[in-house]
Structures are given as C-alpha cells and as structure tokens.
Coordinates of C-alpha atoms and ligand atoms in Angstrom, one line a residue:
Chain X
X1 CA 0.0 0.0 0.0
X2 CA 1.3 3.7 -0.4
X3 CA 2.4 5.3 2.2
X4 CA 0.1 8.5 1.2
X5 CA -3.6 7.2 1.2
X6 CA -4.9 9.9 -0.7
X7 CA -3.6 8.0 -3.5
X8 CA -5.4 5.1 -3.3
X9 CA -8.1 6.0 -5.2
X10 CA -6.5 8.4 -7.8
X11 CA -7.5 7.1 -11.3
X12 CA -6.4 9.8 -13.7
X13 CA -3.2 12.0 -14.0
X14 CA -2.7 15.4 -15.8
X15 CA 1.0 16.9 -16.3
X16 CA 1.5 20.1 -17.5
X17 CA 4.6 21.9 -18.6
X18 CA 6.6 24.2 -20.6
X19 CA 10.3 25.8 -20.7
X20 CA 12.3 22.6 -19.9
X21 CA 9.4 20.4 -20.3
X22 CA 10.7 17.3 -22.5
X23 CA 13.4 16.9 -20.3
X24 CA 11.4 16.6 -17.4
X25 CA 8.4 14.2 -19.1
X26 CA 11.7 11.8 -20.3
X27 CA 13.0 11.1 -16.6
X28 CA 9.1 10.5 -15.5
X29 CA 8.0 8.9 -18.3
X30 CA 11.3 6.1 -18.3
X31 CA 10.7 4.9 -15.0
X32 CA 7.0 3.5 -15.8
X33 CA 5.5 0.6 -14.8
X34 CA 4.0 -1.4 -17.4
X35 CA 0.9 -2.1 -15.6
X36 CA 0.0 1.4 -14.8
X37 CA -3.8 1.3 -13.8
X38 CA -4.1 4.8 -14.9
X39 CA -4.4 7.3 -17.8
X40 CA -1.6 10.4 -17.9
X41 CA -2.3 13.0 -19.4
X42 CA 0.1 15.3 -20.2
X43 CA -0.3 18.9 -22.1
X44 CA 3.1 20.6 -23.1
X45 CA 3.7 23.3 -24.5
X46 CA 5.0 23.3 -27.8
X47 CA 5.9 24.9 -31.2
X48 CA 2.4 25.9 -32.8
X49 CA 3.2 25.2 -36.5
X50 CA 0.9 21.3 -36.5
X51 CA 3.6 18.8 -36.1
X52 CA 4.0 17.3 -33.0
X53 CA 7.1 15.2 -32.2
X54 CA 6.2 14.8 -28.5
X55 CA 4.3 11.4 -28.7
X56 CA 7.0 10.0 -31.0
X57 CA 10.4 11.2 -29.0
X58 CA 8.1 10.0 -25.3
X59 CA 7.5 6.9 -26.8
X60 CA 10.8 5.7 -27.5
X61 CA 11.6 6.7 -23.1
X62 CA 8.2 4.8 -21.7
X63 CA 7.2 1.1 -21.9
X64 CA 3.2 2.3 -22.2
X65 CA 1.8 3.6 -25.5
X66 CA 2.0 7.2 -26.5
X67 CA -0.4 8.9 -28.4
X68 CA -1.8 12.3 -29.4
X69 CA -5.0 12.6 -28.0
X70 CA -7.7 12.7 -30.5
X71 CA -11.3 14.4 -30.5
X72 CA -14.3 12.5 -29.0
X73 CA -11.3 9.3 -27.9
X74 CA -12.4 7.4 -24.8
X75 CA -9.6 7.8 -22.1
X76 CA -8.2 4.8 -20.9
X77 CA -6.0 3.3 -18.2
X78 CA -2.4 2.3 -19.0
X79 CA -2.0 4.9 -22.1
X80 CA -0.4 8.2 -22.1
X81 CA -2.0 11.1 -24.0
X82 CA -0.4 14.1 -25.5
X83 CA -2.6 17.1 -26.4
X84 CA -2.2 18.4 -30.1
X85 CA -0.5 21.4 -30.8
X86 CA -2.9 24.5 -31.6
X87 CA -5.9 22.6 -29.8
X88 CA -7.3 22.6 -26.5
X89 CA -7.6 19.6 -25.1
X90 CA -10.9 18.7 -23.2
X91 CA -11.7 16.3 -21.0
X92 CA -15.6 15.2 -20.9
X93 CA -17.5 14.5 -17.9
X94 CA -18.2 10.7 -19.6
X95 CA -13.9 10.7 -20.0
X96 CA -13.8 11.4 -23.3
X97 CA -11.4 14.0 -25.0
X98 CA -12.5 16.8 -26.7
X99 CA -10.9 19.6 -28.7
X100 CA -11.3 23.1 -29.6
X101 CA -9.8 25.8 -30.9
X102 CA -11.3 28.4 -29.2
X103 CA -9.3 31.1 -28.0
X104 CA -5.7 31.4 -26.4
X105 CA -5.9 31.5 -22.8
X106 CA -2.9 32.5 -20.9
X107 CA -1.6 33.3 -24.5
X108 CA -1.5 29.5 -25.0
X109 CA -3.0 26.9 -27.1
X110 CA -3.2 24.0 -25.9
X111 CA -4.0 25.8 -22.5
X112 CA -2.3 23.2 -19.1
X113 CA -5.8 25.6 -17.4
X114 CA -8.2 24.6 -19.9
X115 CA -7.2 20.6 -19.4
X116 CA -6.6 20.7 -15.5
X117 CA -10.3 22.7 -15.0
X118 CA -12.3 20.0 -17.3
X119 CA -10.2 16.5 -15.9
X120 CA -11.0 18.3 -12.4
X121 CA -14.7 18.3 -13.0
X122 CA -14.9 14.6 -15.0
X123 CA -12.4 12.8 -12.3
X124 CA -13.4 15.5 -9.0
X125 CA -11.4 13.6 -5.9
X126 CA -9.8 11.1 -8.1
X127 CA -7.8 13.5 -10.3
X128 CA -3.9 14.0 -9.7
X129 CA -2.5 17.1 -11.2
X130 CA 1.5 17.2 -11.4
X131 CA 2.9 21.0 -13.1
X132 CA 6.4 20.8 -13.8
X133 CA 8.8 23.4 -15.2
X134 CA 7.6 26.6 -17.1
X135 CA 7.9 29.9 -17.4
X136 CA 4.1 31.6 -18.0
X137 CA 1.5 31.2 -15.1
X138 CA -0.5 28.6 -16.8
X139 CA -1.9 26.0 -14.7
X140 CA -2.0 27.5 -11.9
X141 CA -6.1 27.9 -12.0
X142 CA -6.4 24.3 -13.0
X143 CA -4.7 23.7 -10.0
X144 CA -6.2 25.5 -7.9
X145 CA -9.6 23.7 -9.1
X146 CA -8.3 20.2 -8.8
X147 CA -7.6 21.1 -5.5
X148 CA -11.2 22.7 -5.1
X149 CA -12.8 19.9 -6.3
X150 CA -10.6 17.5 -3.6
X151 CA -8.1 16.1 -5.7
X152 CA -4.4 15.8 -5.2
X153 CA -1.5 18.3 -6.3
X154 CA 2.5 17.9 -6.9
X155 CA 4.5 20.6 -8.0
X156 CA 7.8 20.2 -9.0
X157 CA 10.6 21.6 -6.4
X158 CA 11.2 25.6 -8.1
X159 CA 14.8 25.2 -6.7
X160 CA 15.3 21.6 -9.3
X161 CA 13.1 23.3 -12.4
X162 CA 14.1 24.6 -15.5
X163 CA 11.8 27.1 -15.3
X164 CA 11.0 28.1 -12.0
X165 CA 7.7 30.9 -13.0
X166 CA 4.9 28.3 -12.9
X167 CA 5.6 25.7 -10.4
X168 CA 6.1 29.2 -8.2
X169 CA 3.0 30.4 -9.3
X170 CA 1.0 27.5 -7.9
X171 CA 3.0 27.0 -4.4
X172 CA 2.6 31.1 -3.9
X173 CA -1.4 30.1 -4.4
X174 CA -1.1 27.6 -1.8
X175 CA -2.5 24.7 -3.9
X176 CA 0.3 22.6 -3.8
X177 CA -0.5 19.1 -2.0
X178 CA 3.5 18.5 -2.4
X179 CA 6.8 20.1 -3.7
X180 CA 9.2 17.2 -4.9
X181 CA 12.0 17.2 -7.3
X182 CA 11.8 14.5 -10.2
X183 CA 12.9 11.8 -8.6
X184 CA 10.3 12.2 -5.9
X185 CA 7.7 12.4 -8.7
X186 CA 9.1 9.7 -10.6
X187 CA 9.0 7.6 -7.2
X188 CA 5.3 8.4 -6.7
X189 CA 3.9 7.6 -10.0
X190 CA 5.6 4.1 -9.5
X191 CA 3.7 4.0 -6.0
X192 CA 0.3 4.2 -7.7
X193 CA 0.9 1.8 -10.2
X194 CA 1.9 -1.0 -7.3
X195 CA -0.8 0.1 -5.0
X196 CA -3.5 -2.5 -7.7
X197 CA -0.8 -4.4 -7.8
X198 CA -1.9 -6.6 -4.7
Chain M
X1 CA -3.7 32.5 -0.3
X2 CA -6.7 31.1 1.3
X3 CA -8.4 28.1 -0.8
X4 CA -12.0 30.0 -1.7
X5 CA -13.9 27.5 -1.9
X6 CA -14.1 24.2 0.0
X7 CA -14.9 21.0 -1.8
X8 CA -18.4 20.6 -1.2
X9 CA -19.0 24.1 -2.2
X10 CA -17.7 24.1 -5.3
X11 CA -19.0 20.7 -5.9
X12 CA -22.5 22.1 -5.2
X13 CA -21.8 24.9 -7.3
X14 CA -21.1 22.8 -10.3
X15 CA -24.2 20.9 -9.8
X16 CA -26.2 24.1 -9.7
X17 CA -24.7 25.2 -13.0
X18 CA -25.2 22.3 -15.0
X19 CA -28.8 22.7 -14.1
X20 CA -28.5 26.5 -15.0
X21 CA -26.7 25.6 -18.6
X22 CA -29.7 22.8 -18.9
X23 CA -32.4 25.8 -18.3
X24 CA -30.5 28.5 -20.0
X25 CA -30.0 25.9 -23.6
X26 CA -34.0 25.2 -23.0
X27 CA -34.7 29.0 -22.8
X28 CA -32.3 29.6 -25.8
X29 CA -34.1 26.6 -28.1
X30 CA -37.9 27.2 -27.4
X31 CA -37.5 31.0 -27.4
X32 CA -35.5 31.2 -30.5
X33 CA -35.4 28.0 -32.0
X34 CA -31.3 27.7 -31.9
X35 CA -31.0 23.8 -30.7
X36 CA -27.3 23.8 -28.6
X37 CA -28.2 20.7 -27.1
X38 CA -26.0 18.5 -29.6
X39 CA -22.6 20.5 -28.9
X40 CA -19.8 19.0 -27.1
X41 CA -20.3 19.8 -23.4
X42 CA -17.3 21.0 -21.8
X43 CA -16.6 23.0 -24.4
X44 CA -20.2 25.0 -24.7
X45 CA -20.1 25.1 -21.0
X46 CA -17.2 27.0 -21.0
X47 CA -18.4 29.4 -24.0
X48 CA -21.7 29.8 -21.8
X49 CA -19.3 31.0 -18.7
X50 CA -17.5 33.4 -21.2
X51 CA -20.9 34.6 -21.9
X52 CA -22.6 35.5 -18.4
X53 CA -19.0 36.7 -17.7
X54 CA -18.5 38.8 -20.5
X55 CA -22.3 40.6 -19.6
X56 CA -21.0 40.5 -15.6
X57 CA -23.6 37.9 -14.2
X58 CA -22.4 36.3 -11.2
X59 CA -25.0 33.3 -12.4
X60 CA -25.6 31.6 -15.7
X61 CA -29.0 31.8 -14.6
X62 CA -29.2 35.1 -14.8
X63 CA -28.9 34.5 -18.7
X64 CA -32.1 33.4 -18.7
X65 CA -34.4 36.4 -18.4
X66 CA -32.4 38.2 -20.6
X67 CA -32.7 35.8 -23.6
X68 CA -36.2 35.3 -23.1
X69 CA -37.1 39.0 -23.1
X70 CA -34.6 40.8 -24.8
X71 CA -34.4 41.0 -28.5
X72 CA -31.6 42.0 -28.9
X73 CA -29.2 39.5 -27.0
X74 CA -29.7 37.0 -29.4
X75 CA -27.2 38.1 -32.1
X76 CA -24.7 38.3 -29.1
X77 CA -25.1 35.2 -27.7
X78 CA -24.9 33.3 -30.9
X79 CA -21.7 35.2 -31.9
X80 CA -20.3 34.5 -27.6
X81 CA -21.4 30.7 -28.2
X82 CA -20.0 30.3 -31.5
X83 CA -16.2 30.0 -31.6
X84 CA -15.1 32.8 -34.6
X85 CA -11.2 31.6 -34.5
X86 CA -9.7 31.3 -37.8
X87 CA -6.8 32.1 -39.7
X88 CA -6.0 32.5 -43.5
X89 CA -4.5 29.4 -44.5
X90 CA -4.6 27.5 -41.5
X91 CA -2.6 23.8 -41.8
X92 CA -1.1 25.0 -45.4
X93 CA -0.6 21.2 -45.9
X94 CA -4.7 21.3 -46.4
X95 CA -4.2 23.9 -48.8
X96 CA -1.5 22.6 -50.9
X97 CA -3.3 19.3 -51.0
X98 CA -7.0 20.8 -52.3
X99 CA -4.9 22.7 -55.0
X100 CA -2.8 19.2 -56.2
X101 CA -5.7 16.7 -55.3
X102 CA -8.6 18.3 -55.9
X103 CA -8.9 21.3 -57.8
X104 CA -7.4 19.7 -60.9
X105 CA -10.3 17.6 -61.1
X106 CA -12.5 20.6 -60.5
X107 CA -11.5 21.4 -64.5
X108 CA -13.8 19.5 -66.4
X109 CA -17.0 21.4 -64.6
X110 CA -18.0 24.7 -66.4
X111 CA -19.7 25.9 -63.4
X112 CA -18.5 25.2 -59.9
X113 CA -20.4 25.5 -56.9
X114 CA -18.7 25.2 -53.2
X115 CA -19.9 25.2 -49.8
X116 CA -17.7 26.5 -46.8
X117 CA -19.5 25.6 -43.7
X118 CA -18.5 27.5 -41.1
X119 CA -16.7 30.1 -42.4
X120 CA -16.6 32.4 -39.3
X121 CA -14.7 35.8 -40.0
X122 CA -13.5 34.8 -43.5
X123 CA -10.2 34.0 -43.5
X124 CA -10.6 30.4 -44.6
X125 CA -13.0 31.1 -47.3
X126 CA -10.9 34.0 -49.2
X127 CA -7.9 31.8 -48.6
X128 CA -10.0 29.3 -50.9
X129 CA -11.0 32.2 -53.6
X130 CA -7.1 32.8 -54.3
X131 CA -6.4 29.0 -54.6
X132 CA -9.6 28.7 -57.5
X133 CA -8.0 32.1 -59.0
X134 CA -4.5 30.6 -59.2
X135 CA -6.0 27.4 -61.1
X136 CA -8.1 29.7 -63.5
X137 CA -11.2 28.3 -62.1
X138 CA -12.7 31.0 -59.9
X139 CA -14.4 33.0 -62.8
X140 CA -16.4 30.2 -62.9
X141 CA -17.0 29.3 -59.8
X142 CA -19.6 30.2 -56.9
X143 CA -18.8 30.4 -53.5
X144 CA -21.6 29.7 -50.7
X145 CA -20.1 30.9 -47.7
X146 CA -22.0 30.2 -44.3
X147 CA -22.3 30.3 -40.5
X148 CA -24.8 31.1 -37.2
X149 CA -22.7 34.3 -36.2
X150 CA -23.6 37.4 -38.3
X151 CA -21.5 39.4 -36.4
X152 CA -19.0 37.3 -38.0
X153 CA -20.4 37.0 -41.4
X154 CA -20.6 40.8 -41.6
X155 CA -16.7 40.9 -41.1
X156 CA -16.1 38.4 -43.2
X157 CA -18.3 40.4 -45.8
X158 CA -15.8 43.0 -45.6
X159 CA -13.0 41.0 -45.7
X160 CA -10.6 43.6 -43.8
X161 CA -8.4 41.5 -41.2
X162 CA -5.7 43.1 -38.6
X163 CA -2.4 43.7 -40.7
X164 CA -0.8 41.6 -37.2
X165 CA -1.7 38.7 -39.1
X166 CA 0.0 39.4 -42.2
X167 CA 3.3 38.0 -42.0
X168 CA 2.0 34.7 -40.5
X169 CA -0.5 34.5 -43.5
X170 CA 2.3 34.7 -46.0
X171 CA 4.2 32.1 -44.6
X172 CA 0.8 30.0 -44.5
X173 CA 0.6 31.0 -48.3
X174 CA 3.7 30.4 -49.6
X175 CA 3.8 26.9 -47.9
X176 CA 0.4 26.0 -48.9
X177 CA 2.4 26.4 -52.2
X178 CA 1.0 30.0 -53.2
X179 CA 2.2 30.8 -56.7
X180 CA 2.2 34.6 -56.8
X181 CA 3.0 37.3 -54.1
X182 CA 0.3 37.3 -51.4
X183 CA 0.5 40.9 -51.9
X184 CA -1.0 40.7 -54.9
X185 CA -4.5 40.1 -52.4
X186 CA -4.8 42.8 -50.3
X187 CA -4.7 46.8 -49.7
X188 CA -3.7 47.8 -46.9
X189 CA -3.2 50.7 -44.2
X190 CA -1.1 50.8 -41.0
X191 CA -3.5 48.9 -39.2
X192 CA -5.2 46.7 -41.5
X193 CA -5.0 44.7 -45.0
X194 CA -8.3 44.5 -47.3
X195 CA -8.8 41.5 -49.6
X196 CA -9.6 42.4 -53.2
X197 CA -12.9 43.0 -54.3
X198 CA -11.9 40.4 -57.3
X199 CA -11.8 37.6 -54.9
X200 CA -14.9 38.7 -53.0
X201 CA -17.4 39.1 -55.7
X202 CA -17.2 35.2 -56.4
X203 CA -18.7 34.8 -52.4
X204 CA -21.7 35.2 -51.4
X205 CA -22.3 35.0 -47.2
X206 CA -25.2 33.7 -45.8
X207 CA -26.6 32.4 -42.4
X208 CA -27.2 28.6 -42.2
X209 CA -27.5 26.7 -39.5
X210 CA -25.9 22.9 -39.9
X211 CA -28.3 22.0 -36.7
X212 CA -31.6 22.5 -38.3
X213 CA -30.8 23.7 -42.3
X214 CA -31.4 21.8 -44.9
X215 CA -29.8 21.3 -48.7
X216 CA -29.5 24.3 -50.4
X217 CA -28.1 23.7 -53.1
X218 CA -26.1 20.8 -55.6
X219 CA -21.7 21.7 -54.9
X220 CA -18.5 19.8 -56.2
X221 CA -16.9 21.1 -53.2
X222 CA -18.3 21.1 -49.2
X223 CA -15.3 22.7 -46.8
X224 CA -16.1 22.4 -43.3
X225 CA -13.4 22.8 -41.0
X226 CA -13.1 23.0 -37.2
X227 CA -17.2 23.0 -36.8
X228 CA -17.6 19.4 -36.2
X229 CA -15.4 19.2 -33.2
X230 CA -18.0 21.5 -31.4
X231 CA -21.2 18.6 -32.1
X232 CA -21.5 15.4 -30.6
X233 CA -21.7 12.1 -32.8
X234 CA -25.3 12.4 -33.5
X235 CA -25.1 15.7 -34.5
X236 CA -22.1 15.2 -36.7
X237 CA -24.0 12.2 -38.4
X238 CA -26.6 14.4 -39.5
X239 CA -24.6 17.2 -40.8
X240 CA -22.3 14.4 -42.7
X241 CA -25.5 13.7 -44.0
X242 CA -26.3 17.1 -45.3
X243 CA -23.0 17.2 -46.8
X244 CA -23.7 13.8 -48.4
X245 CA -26.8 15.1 -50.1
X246 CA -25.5 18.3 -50.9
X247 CA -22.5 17.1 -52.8
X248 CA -22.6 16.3 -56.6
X249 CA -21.8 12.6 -57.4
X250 CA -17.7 12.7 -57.6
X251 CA -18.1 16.1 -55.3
X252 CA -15.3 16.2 -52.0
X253 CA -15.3 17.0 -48.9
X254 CA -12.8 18.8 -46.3
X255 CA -12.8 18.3 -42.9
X256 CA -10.7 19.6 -40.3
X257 CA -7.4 17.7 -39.7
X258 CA -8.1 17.1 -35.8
X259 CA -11.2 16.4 -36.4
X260 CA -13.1 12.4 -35.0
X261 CA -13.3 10.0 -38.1
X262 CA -16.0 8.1 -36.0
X263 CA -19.0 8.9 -37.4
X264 CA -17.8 9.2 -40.8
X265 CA -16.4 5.9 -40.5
X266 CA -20.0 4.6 -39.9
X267 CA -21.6 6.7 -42.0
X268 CA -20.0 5.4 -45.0
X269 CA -20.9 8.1 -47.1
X270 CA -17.3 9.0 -48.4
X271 CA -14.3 7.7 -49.4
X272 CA -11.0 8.6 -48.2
X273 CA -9.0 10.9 -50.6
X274 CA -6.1 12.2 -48.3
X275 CA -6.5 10.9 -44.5
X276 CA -3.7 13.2 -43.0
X277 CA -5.4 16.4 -44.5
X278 CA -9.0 15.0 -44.0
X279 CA -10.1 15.0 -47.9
X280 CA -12.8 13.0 -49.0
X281 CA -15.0 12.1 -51.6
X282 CA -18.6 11.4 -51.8
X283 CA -19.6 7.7 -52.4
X284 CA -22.4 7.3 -54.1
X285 CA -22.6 3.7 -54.3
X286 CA -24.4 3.5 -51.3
X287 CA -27.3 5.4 -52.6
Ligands
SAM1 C1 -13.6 27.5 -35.1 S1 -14.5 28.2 -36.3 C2 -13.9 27.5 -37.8 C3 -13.5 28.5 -38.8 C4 -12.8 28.0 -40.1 N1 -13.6 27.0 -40.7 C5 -11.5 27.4 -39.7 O1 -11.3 26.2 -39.6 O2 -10.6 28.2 -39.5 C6 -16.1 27.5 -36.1 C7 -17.3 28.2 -36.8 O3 -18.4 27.3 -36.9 C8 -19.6 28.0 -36.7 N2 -20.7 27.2 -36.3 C9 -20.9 26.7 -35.1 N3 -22.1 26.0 -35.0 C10 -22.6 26.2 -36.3 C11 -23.8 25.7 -36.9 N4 -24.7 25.0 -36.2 N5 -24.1 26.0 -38.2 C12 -23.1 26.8 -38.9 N6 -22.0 27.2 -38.4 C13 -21.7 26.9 -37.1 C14 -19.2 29.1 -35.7 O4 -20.0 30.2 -35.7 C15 -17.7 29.4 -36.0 O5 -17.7 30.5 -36.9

C-alpha cells in the first residue's frame, strides 16, 4: 500500500509543462511501470506550427503507448495522451477527450488551465494534477480547481526546475499538496501503479 | 492565499450550473429555435461561462431572463457561443493538397459551386477564392459561404483583417504552395489589409444553421473545417449527411485535420482521398 492514502483511489493524472518540459516528461515517463492502472495526461507546451514530435520522442523513453489525443477518444488506463498542438484539449465529464480551438488563454493553445479545470470536473477527488517546469502562469487555475474539487497536487521543487515561474506560481497560491524534485515524482507515479498491484 | 472555496461548495456549485446551462440551452431553443443541445459539453459550458462573464452575471441563470425577453441578446449570444477563431491558410498542408488533389479535377466542370460551412470571420473562405483564382477556375466558380454568427459573417463580408496577421498568413501561403506574391490580395493601411474586391465578388455569405438547415443547393466542393469538433456524434451524423446530399456525385469533402473520423467511418458516405489532411469524396454507391 502507499504510504500516502490519498492515493489510493487516484485514477487519472494530468502533467502540464513548458520551458524545460521534454526533459522533465523523459526522466518520469522512463521509470513507468507497465501495468500502470491509470491514464496520464500530459499537455506541453510546444511549437504551434501542427507537427507534433512529442508522442513520437516520449514513446521511445516509456514502456506504455504514447499517443496524441484525439477528439471524441475514450480515455483509458495504462496509455499516455499528449494534447495536439494548436488545440485545446478537453476532458468530458463521460472521460472522453474533446478539442477546440477556441481562444488562447494564458496566450497559449493548448491551455495546461483549460485541461486541468475540465479533468478536475470529469475525475473531481480522483484526479492527480503534477505541473512541472515553465515559465508563464498557466496552470496554476487548473490547479487550484483540482484542489477545489478534492483532488491531489504535486509541483515540481522551483529550486530543481528549469523554469521556475509556474511551479512558483502554484506553491505562492497555496494549492500545492506536495513540492518534490523528479525523482520524488518519478518515485510516486511508480507508488500508484503498485498500489493495484496486490 | 486562502483556498476559496471548500470542496463541497464548489462541488454544489457545479451541480447548480449544469442545471443553470440545462435551463439557459431550454430558454435559448424554445424562445428562439437555436438547438445547442448537440454540442460538445465541456466545451459550450465554458463558452456559456464566457458569456454571463462577458455581460457581468455572477450566475448563468441570470442569462435566462435576458434571452427570453430581450431582442436584442440573441445576435450576441450566438456570436459568444459560437467560436469565430480562424486564420487565412490554416494547416497549409490542407491547402496545398485541395490545389494538387482536388482542384485539378474541378477542371472538367464549367460551373462550380462550393460550400464552406463555417466560415466564421472569413479567413478560410478567401484563402480558398485565391487557390480557385491561381488554377483559373474562380471565374467560374460560386462560392456559398455560411455560418450562425452574423457578427462574423458581416466581417467576413468586408473582408478587412488586422495587418498583425500578415506576416503569418504569408508564410501560411507560400507553404500552402502559393504561386504569386500574397501581396497581390490585399490593400492595406497601418493597421489593416483589405482582400480584393476580385476575390470577394465570387462569395456570397449567408446564415445557415448545420443543426436544423437543410440542402440548399447541388456543390462539387463542401469545406467544413473546425465545426464538427463543437457537435457530438449524432449531430455530426446528421450534418455528414447534409454534406452527403448536398455534394454532386464525384463532389469532395474537407474536414478539419483534428477532427473524430468516428462517425464518418460509420456513416459510410465518403471515401478517403487524403486521411492526414481529411479530404474526402462522396460515395455514391451506397445510394
Ligand atoms: C472555429 S470556427 C472554424 C472557422 C474555419 N472553418 C477554420 O477552420 O478556420 C467554427 C465556426 O463554426 C460556426 N458554427 C458553429 N455552429 C454552427 C452551426 N450550427 N451552423 C453553422 N456554423 C456553425 C461558428 O459560428 C464558427 O464561426
């Protein structure tokens, strides 16, 4: 069992990041367990001009299928999802994604605040939201909702980020469950996937 | 900084909205006949928000008299639901393949008609006009431009765009494979660019709604980008449908390149002409 019961009953992650983000996503995503019981997430900033190398470079780091989320796809356990460039990425309250290409918020598209609010509302307690290095403020109301809505937060430690602006952002709104560098995240990801294990 | 609100209060509030958003698309449908209930959720609940917000309600509810009783907010709310976010352009690969894959077959009619569903500010549908002009074929041709927001079919009447854009257009143009100098499209001032009257006389803008519109006329061409993402499955069904209809026998079809293949996949109406940039073609061997 975990030694933080609040996880027990997690069954969706989000990750958001920017500045420094594929670093940060490699050293997580390598240390997977196969039998993860859980979908991740994971919105990242990156160049806007369509083509998306994310899925394709995290794939070759993580033993569990990597794939750009696609409109109207039913989220499922054991996959990672990547959300397109120049969409926002939805999450349905019947877990399905959606996309949209409504307007930038927080000058971004795909918005990490957009993603975090509507997981929030579709998973509520069972959501955990991880936001990693970056440099905007992005995130930081999605956070604040999971939290809200009585899921769990991790921010990554400022002091071990690449970009220290969002993961301060969040700990200065006092949403932050936990503050761990990535080994400590890496380490807690593993947790959940042995806590079905039994 | 304090946490606002506690769990249970925001999870009561977000019960007490989706019953608001229930009332407020009810109000919205028997008062003026514009059905919402068919869009994708999370995304017309958040357009709903943007809405009240916008017009400083604290509730959604609040939306409700208003709607009912004033005149006046419909062509607002229709413009707030509706997403008008476009781009001249947009995914140039799109471009670049209509011009190699479809247009040349396009030739052989001596009058073309197209439908651009959706066609928000303009952007997409004069980006369209140049690609006909460069292959000779827009003298001929007739372009039905249409969408729910009039706010945004009376800019894209005027076709007169923020010069901002510009540069990013170009670069959309030249690798959509544009053959002349954008410049040749547009006046412009310092804070603005103007698309040739040239262009625009082949379009003509009209309001049509893809959620309760029918056939209007026979096209070669239906372009529909970005709209079916907002509609569930059903929905998309029956606009696919219209589309079906609408299109001449060998006619295409352009959808947007993010967009679910699910229900065409089991509607079975077209065949696949280039997956990666969504180009179809009607099938009408099942008819
Ligand atoms: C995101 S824009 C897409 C613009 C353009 N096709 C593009 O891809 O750049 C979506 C447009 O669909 C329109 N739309 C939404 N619902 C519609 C409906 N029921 N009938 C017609 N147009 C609709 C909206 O008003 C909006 O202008």
């Amino acid at each position: 069992m975990s030694n933080i019961p609040e996880y027990n009953s997690i069954t969706a992650i989000v990750i958001g990041c920017s500045v420094g983000g594929l670093n940060a996503l490699r050293i997580l995503l390598q240390g997977l367990p196969r039998n993860l019981p859980v979908p991740i997430i994971i919105n990242a900033h990156v160049a806007a001009d369509g083509t998306n190398l994310l899925p394709h470079l995290l794939a070759n780091q993580c033993c569990l299928p990597v794939t750009e989320a696609r409109e109207r796809e039913p989220i499922l356990p054991g996959r990672v999802y990547i959300a397109p460039p120049n969409y926002h990425l939805l999450v349905e309250i019947d877990k399905h994604f959606a996309l949209s290409v409504d307007e930038h918020v927080c000058y971004v598209r795909p918005s990490i605040d957009v993603l975090f609010t509507t997981a929030a509302e579709a998973y509520r307690e069972h959501l955990l939201g991880i936001l990693l290095t970056g440099a905007n403020n992005d995130g930081t109301q999605g956070m604040h909702t999971i939290k809200a809505l009585g899921g769990q937060t991790i921010v990554q430690d400022p002091t071990t980020a690449e970009a220290d602006i969002m993961p301060k952002a969040v700990i200065a709104m006092g949403v932050a469950d936990r503050i761990l560098p990535l080994s400590g995240i890496a380490n807690t990801l593993r947790e959940i996937a042995t806590l079905y294990d039994t | 900084m304090e946490i606002k609100c506690p769990t249970s209060n925001l999870q009561d509030k977000l019960r007490i909205e989706c019953i608001e958003i229930n009332l407020f698309l009810e109000a919205l449908y028997q008062r003026h006949g514009y059905d919402f209930h068919h869009y994708a959720k999370a995304s017309i609940k958040r357009r709903i928000q943007a809405l009240a917000k916008a017009y400083e309600y604290t509730n959604i509810a609040d939306l409700i008299p208003r709607i009912l009783h004033d005149e006046t907010f419909l062509t607002a709310t229709i413009a707030r639901l509706s997403v008008p976010v476009t781009e001249m352009f947009r995914d140039p690969s799109v471009f670049k393949a209509l011009r190699e894959l479809v247009l040349p077959h396009l030739c052989s009619y001596h009058r073309l008609q197209i439908w651009q569903a959706g066609c928000s500010t303009g952007e997409e549908v004069y980006s369209l006009a140049i690609l006909l002009e460069e292959a000779g074929l827009l003298k001929r041709t007739q372009i039905y431009a249409t969408d729910i927001n009039d706010i945004a079919l009376h800019q894209a009447e005027d076709g007169i765009f923020p010069i901002a854009q510009l540069k990013r257009y170009e670069r959309n143009y030249m690798a959509a494979g544009g053959k002349r100098k954008f410049s040749d499209y547009y006046i412009t001032n310092e804070k603005f660019f103007r698309i040739n009257q040239d262009l625009r006389k082949h379009i003509v803008f009209a309001h049509h709604n893809l959620v309760s519109d029918g056939v209007f006329c026979e096209v070669q061409l239906v372009l529909c980008r970005n709209v079916l993402i907002y509609f569930d499955t059903n929905l998309q069904r029956r606009v696919l449908n219209l589309f079906h209809t609408s299109l001449a026998r060998q006619g295409y079809l352009c959808l947007g390149t993010h967009e679910s293949l699910r229900a065409i996949e089991t509607a079975n109406l077209f065949k696949i002409v280039d997956f990666k940039n969504m180009i179809f073609r009607n099938n009408c061997e099942t008819i």
